Coordinates of C-alpha atoms in Angstrom, one line a residue:
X1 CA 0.0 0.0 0.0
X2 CA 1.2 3.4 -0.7
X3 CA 2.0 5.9 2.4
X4 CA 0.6 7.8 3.9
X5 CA 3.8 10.0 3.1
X6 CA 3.2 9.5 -0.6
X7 CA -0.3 10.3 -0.6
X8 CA 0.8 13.8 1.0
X9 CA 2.9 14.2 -1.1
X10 CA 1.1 14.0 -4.1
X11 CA -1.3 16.3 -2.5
X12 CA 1.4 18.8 -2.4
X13 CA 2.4 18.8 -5.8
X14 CA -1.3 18.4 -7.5
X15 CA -2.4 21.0 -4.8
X16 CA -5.5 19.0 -4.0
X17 CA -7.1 17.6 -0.7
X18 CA -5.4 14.5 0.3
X19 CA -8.7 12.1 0.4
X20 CA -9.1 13.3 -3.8
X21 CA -5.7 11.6 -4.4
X22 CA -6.7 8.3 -2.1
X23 CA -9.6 7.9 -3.9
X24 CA -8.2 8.4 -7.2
X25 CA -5.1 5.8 -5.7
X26 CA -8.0 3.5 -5.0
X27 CA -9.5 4.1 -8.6
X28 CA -6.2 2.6 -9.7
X29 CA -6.9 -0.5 -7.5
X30 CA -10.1 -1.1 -8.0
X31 CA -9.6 -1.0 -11.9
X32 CA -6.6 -3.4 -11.2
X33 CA -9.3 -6.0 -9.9
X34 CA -11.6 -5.8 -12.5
X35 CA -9.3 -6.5 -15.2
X36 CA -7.8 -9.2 -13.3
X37 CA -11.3 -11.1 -12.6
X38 CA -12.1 -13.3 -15.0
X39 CA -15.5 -12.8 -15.5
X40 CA -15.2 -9.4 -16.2
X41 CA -11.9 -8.1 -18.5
X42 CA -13.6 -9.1 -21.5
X43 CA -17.7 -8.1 -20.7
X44 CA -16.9 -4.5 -18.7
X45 CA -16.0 -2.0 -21.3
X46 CA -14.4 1.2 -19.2
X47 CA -15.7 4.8 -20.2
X48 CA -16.8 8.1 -18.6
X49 CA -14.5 11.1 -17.4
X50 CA -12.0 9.0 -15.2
X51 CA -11.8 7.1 -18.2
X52 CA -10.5 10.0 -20.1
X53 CA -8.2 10.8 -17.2
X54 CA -6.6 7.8 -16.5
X55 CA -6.3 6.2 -19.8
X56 CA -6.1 9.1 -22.4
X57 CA -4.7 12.5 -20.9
X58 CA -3.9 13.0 -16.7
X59 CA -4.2 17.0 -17.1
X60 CA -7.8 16.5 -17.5
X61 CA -9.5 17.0 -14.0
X62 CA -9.2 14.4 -10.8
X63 CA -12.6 12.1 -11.2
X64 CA -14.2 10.3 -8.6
X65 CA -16.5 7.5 -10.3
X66 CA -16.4 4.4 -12.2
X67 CA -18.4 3.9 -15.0
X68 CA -18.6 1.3 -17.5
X69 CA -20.8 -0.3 -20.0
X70 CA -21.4 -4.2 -19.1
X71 CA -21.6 -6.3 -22.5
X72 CA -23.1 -9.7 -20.4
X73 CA -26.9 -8.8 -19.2
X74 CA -26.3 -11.9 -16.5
X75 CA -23.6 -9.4 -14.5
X76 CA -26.4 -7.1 -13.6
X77 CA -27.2 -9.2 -10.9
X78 CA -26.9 -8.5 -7.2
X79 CA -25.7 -11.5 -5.9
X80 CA -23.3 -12.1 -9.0
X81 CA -22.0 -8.5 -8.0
X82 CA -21.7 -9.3 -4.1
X83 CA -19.5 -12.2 -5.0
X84 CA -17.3 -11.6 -7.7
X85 CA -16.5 -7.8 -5.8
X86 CA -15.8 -10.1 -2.6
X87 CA -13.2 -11.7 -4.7
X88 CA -11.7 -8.9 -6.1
X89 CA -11.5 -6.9 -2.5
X90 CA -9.5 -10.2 -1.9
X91 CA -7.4 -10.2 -4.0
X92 CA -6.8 -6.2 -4.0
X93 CA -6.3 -6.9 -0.3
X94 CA -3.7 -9.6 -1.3
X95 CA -1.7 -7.4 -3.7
X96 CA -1.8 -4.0 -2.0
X97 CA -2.7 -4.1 1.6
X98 CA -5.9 -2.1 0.9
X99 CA -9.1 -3.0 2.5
X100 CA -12.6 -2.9 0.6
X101 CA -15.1 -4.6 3.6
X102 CA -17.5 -6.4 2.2
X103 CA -20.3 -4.9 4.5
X104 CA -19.6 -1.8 2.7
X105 CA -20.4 -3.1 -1.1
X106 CA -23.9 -2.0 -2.0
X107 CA -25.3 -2.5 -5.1
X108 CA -29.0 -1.1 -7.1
X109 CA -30.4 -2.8 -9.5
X110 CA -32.5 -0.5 -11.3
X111 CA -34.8 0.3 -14.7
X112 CA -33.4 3.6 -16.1
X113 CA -34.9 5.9 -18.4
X114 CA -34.9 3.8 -21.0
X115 CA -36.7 1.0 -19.3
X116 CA -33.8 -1.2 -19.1
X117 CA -32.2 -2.6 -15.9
X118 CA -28.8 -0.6 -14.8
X119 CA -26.9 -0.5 -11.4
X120 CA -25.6 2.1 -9.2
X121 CA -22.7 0.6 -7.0
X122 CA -20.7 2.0 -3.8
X123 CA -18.0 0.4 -2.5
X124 CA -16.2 1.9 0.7
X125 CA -12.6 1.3 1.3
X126 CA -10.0 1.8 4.1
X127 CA -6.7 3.5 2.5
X128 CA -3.7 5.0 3.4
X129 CA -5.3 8.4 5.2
X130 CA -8.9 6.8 5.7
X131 CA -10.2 6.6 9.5
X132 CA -8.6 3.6 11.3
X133 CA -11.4 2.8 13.2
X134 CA -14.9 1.8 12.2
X135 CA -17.2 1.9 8.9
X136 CA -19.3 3.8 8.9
X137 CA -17.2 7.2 8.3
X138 CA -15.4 5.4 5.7
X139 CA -14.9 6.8 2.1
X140 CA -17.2 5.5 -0.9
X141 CA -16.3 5.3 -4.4
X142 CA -19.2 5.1 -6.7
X143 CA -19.4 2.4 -10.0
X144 CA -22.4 3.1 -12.7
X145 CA -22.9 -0.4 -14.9
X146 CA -25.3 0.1 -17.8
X147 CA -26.1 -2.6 -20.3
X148 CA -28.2 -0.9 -23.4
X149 CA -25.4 1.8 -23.9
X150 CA -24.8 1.5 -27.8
X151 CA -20.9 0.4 -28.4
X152 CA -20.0 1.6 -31.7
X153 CA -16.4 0.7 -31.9
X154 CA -14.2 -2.2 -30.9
X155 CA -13.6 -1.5 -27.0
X156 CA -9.3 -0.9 -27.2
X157 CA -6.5 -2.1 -24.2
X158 CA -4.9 0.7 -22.7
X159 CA -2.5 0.7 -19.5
X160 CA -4.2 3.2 -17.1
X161 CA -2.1 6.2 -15.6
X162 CA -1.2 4.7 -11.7
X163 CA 1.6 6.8 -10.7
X164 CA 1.9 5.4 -7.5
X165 CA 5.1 3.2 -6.0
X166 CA 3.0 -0.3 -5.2
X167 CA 1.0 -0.3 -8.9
X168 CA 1.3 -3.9 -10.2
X169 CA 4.2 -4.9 -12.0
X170 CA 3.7 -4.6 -15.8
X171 CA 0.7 -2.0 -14.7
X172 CA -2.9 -1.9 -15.2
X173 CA -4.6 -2.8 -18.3
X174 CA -8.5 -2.3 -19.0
X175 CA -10.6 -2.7 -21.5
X176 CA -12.1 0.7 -22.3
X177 CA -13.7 3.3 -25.0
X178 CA -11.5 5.1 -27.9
X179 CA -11.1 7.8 -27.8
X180 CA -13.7 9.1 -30.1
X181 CA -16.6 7.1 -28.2
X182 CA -15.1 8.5 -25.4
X183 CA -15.5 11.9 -26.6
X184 CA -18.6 11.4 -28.2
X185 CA -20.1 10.4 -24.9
X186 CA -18.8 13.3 -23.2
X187 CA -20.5 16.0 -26.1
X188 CA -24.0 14.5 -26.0
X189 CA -23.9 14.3 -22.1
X190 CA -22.9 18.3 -22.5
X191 CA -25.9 18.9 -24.9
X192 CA -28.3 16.5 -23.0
X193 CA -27.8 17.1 -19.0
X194 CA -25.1 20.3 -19.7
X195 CA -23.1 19.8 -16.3
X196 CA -19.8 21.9 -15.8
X197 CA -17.6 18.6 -15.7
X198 CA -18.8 18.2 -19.2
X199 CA -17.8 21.3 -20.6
X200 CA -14.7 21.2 -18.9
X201 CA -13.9 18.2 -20.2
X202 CA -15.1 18.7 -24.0
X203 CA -12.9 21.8 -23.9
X204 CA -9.9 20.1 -22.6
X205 CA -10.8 17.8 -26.0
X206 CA -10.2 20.8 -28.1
X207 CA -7.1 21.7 -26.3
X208 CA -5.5 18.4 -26.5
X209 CA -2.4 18.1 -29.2
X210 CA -1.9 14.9 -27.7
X211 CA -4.3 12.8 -29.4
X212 CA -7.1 13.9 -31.3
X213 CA -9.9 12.2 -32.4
X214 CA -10.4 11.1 -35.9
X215 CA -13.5 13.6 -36.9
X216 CA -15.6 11.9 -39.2
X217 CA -16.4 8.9 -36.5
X218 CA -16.4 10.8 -33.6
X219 CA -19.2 12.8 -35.4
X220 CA -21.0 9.8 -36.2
X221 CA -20.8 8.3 -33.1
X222 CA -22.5 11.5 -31.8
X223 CA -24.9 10.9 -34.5
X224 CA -25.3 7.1 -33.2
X225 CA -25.3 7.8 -29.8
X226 CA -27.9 10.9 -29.8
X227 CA -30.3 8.9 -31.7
X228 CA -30.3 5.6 -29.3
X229 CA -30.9 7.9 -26.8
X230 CA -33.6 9.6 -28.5
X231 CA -31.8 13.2 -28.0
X232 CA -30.9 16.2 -30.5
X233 CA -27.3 16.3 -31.4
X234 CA -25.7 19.2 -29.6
X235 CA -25.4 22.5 -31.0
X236 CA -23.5 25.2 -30.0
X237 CA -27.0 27.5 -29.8
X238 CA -28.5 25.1 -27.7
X239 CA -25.5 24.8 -24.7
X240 CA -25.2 28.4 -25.1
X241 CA -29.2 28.5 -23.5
X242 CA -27.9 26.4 -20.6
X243 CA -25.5 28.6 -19.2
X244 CA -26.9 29.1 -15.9
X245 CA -26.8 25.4 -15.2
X246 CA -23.6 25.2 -16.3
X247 CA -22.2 28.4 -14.2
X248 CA -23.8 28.3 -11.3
X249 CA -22.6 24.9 -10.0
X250 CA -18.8 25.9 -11.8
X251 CA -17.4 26.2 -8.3
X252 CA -18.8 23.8 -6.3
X253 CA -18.9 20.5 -8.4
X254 CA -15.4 21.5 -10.1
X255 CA -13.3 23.3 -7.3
X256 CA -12.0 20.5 -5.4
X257 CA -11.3 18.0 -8.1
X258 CA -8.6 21.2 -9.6
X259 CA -5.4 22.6 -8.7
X260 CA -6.9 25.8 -9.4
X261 CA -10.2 26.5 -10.5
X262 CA -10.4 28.2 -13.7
X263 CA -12.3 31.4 -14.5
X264 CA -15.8 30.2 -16.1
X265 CA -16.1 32.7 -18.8
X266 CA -12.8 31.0 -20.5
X267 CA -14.6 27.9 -20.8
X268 CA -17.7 29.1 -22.2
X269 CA -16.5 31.4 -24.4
X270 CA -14.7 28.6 -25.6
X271 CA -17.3 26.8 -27.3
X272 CA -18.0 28.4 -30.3
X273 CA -14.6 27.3 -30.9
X274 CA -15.6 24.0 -30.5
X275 CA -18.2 23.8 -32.6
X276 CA -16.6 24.9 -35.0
X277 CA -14.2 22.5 -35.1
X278 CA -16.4 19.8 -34.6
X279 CA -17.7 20.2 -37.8
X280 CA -14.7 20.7 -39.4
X281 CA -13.7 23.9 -39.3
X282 CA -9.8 24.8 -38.9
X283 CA -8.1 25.7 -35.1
X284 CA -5.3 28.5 -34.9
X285 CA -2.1 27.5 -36.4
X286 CA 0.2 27.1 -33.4
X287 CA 3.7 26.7 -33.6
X288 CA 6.3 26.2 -31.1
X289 CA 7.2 29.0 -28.9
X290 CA 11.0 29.2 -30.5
X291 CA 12.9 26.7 -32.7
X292 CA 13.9 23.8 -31.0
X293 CA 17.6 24.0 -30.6
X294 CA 20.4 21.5 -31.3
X295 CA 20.5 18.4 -29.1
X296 CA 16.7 19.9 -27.2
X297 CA 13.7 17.7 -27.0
X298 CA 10.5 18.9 -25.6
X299 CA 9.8 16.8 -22.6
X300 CA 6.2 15.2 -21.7
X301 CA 6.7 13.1 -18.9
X302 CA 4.6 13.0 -16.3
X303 CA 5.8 15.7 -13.1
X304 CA 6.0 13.2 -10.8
X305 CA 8.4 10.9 -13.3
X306 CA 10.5 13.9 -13.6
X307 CA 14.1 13.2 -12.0
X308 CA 14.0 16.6 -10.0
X309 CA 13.5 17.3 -6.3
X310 CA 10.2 17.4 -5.0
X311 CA 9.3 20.9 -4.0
X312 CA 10.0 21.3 -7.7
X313 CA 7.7 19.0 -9.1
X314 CA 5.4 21.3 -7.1
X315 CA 5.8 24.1 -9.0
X316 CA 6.0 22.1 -11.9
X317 CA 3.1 20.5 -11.6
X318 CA 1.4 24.0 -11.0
X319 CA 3.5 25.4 -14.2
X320 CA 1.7 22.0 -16.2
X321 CA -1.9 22.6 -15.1
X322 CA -2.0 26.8 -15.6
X323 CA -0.3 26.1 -19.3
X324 CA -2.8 23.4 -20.1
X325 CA -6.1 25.7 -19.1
X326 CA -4.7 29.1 -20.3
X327 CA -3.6 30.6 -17.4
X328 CA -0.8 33.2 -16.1
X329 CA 1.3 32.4 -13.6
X330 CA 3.4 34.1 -10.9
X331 CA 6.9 32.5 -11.5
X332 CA 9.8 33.3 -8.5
X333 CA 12.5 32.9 -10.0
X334 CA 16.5 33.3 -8.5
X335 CA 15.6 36.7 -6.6
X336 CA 12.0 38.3 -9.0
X337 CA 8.6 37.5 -9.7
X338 CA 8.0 36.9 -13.3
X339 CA 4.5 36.9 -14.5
X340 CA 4.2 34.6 -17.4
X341 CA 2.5 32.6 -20.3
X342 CA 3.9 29.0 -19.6
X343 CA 4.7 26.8 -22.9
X344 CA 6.8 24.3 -23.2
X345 CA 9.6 22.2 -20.6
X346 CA 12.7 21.3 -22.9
X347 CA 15.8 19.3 -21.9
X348 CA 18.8 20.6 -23.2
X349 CA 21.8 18.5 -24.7
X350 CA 23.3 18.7 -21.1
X351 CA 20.5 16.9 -19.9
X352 CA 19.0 20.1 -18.2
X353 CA 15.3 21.4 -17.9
X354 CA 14.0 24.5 -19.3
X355 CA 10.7 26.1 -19.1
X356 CA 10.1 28.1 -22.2
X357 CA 7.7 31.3 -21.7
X358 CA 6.3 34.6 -22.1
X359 CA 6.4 37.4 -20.0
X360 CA 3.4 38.8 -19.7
X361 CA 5.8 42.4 -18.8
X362 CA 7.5 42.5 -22.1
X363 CA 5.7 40.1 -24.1
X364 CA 9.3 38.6 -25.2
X365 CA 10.1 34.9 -25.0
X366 CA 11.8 34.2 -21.7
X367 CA 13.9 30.7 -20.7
X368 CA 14.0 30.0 -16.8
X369 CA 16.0 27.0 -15.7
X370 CA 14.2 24.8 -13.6
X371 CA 16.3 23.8 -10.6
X372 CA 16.8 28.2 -10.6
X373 CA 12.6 28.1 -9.9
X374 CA 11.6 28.5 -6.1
X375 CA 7.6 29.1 -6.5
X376 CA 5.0 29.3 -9.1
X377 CA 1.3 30.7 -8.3
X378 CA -1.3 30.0 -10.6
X379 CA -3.5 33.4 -11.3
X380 CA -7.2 33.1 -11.8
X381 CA -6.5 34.8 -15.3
X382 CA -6.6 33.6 -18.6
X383 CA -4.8 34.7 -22.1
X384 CA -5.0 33.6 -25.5
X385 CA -2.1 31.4 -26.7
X386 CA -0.1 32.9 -28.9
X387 CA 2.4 29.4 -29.4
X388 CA 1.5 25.7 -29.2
X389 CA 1.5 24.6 -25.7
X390 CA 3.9 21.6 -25.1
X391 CA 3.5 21.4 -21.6
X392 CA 0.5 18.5 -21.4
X393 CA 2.0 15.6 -20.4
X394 CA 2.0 12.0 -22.4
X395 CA 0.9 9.4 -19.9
X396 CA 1.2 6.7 -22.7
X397 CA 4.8 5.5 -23.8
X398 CA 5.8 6.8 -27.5

């Protein structure tokens, strides 16, 4: 089991409560033993926003669910779930010291909208910060199974992001969406129930270099998916009139599951944008900040597999998240305060980092070393890029 010690400090350098990182450490387990049962790595197909997170791009924001769409009908069952979840809270017991008790695995079996039987699950957990003694003030972690979700494309393998120092040797491998069913998932639920999760997320999608979806099927699988559910496709008109629903919970279903909660308005105002290029229209031609020199490659680790000292994957980390949501940041660096655009983290052919900026003073392109860095404060502003940011990190190996 991870530390208590290493869950702080990833709290200190994503700059989140400590029991948002164990749950999202017991995400990583939980998903371990549902790809290890079985019954289950071939017939539950992983999808929803931690999918995105953990399997696609980690700069998306911490999520606190399971979801997944269960190709065997026989799995909805309550006393198949109550003993196949026994056995993998054994075995995750086995591998990682983490307790799952089975008094605390609840499962409801229910018709949805659509008339068809789905399940809401909650499974508590002991981890490394969670109460020592007794249940009932132990965390939950919540699991949505649906069976009559359409599945459009062949489910793909993809080792999850599980950063931490006890994930299984060789990692963890699920059985999830593509990306563009993914994404497609993630657009309707914006047109259809128009939550600020899902416009954070579908913006993140237009702000991801990393991988982008192929266009033409992620459109049709919005097509697909819209009309199983018997819903309009999205339109940019139409989440446009649901702004209040989408602003007025910003804060308070967004705020703890972010470094730093960005400024609403650069979100919305973001989505004609979208649209846009949803249907095909072209984004800004970005180009690097500067030519990359002799000997430099631009680096996309993860922070925490950066070989630096920790208070400095701190402000990297901070650096990473204001970069990838638009935002300035209040760099100390050596013996000044340098307020900055943040683009790209380069090694150089000495094998040194470099954080490759703009100063917001001068509006010239500024280099910092990294080990010369002693803070970085994220400012609730936003700017316009004027370069391609490089500082969204790869979580899959090239």
């Amino acid at each position: 089991m991870a530390t208590k010690q290493e869950i702080k400090h990833f709290t200190l350098v994503h700059g989140l409560r400590p029991h948002v990182i164990e749950k999202d450490y017991l995400l990583g387990w939980i998903l371990a033993g549902i790809y290890h049962h079985v019954s289950l790595k071939s017939n539950w197909i992983f999808k929803g926003g931690t999918c995105i997170k953990k399997c696609y791009f980690d700069s998306c924001r911490f999520s606190e669910d399971l979801d997944f769409t269960i190709a065997e009908p026989s799995h909805l069952d309550h006393d198949f779930l109550v003993e196949t979840f026994s056995e993998i809270s054994e075995w995750i017991f086995k591998q990682s010291g983490l307790e799952i008790p089975k008094r605390l695995l609840s499962f409801e079996i229910f018709n949805n909208p659509r008339g068809t039987e789905s399940c809401q699950a909650k499974v508590g957990y002991r981890g490394p910060i969670s109460p020592r003694q007794g249940y009932r003030s132990l965390p939950r972690i919540k699991i949505d199974l649906t069976f009559d979700e359409v599945v459009l494309l062949p489910p793909v393998d993809r080792t999850i992001y599980h950063p931490y120092s006890d994930a299984p040797q060789g990692g963890i491998s699920v059985r999830c969406y593509t990306p563009e069913e993914a994404y497609a998932e993630k657009i309707c639920a914006l047109g259809d129930r128009a939550l600020p999760r899902d416009l954070y997320d579908v913006i993140n999608l237009l702000r991801n270099d990393e991988e982008q979806p192929n266009l033409s099927v992620l459109n049709d699988s919005i097509q697909k998916k819209c009309a199983h559910r018997d819903r309009p496709v999205p339109t940019l008109t139409g989440v446009q009139s649901k702004r209040k629903s989408l602003e007025v919970p910003w804060r308070s279903m967004l705020g703890h599951q972010l470094q730093e909660l960005p400024p609403f308005e650069s979100y919305f105002n973001a989505l004609p944008e979208f649209f846009n290029w949803l249907e095909g229209g072209a984004l800004p031609s970005l180009f690097a900040i500067d030519k990359v020199a002799t000997g430099e490659v631009v680096v996309r680790k993860p922070t925490m597999n950066l070989p630096v000292k920790r208070t400095t994957q701190s402000y990297l980390e901070s650096i990473r998240f204001a970069a990838v949501n638009y935002l300035f940041v209040d760099l100390e660096y050596k013996q000044s305060i340098h307020r900055i655009e943040p683009y790209s983290l380069r090694r150089t052919k000495d094998g040194d980092l470099a954080l490759h900026a703009i100063s917001v003073t001068n509006g010239e392109h500024c280099r910092y070393e990294i080990d010369q860095i002693h803070g970085a404060t994220i400012i609730q502003q936003s700017f316009v890029p004027r370069y391609l940011v490089e500082l969204r990190p790869k979580i899959q190996p090239s």
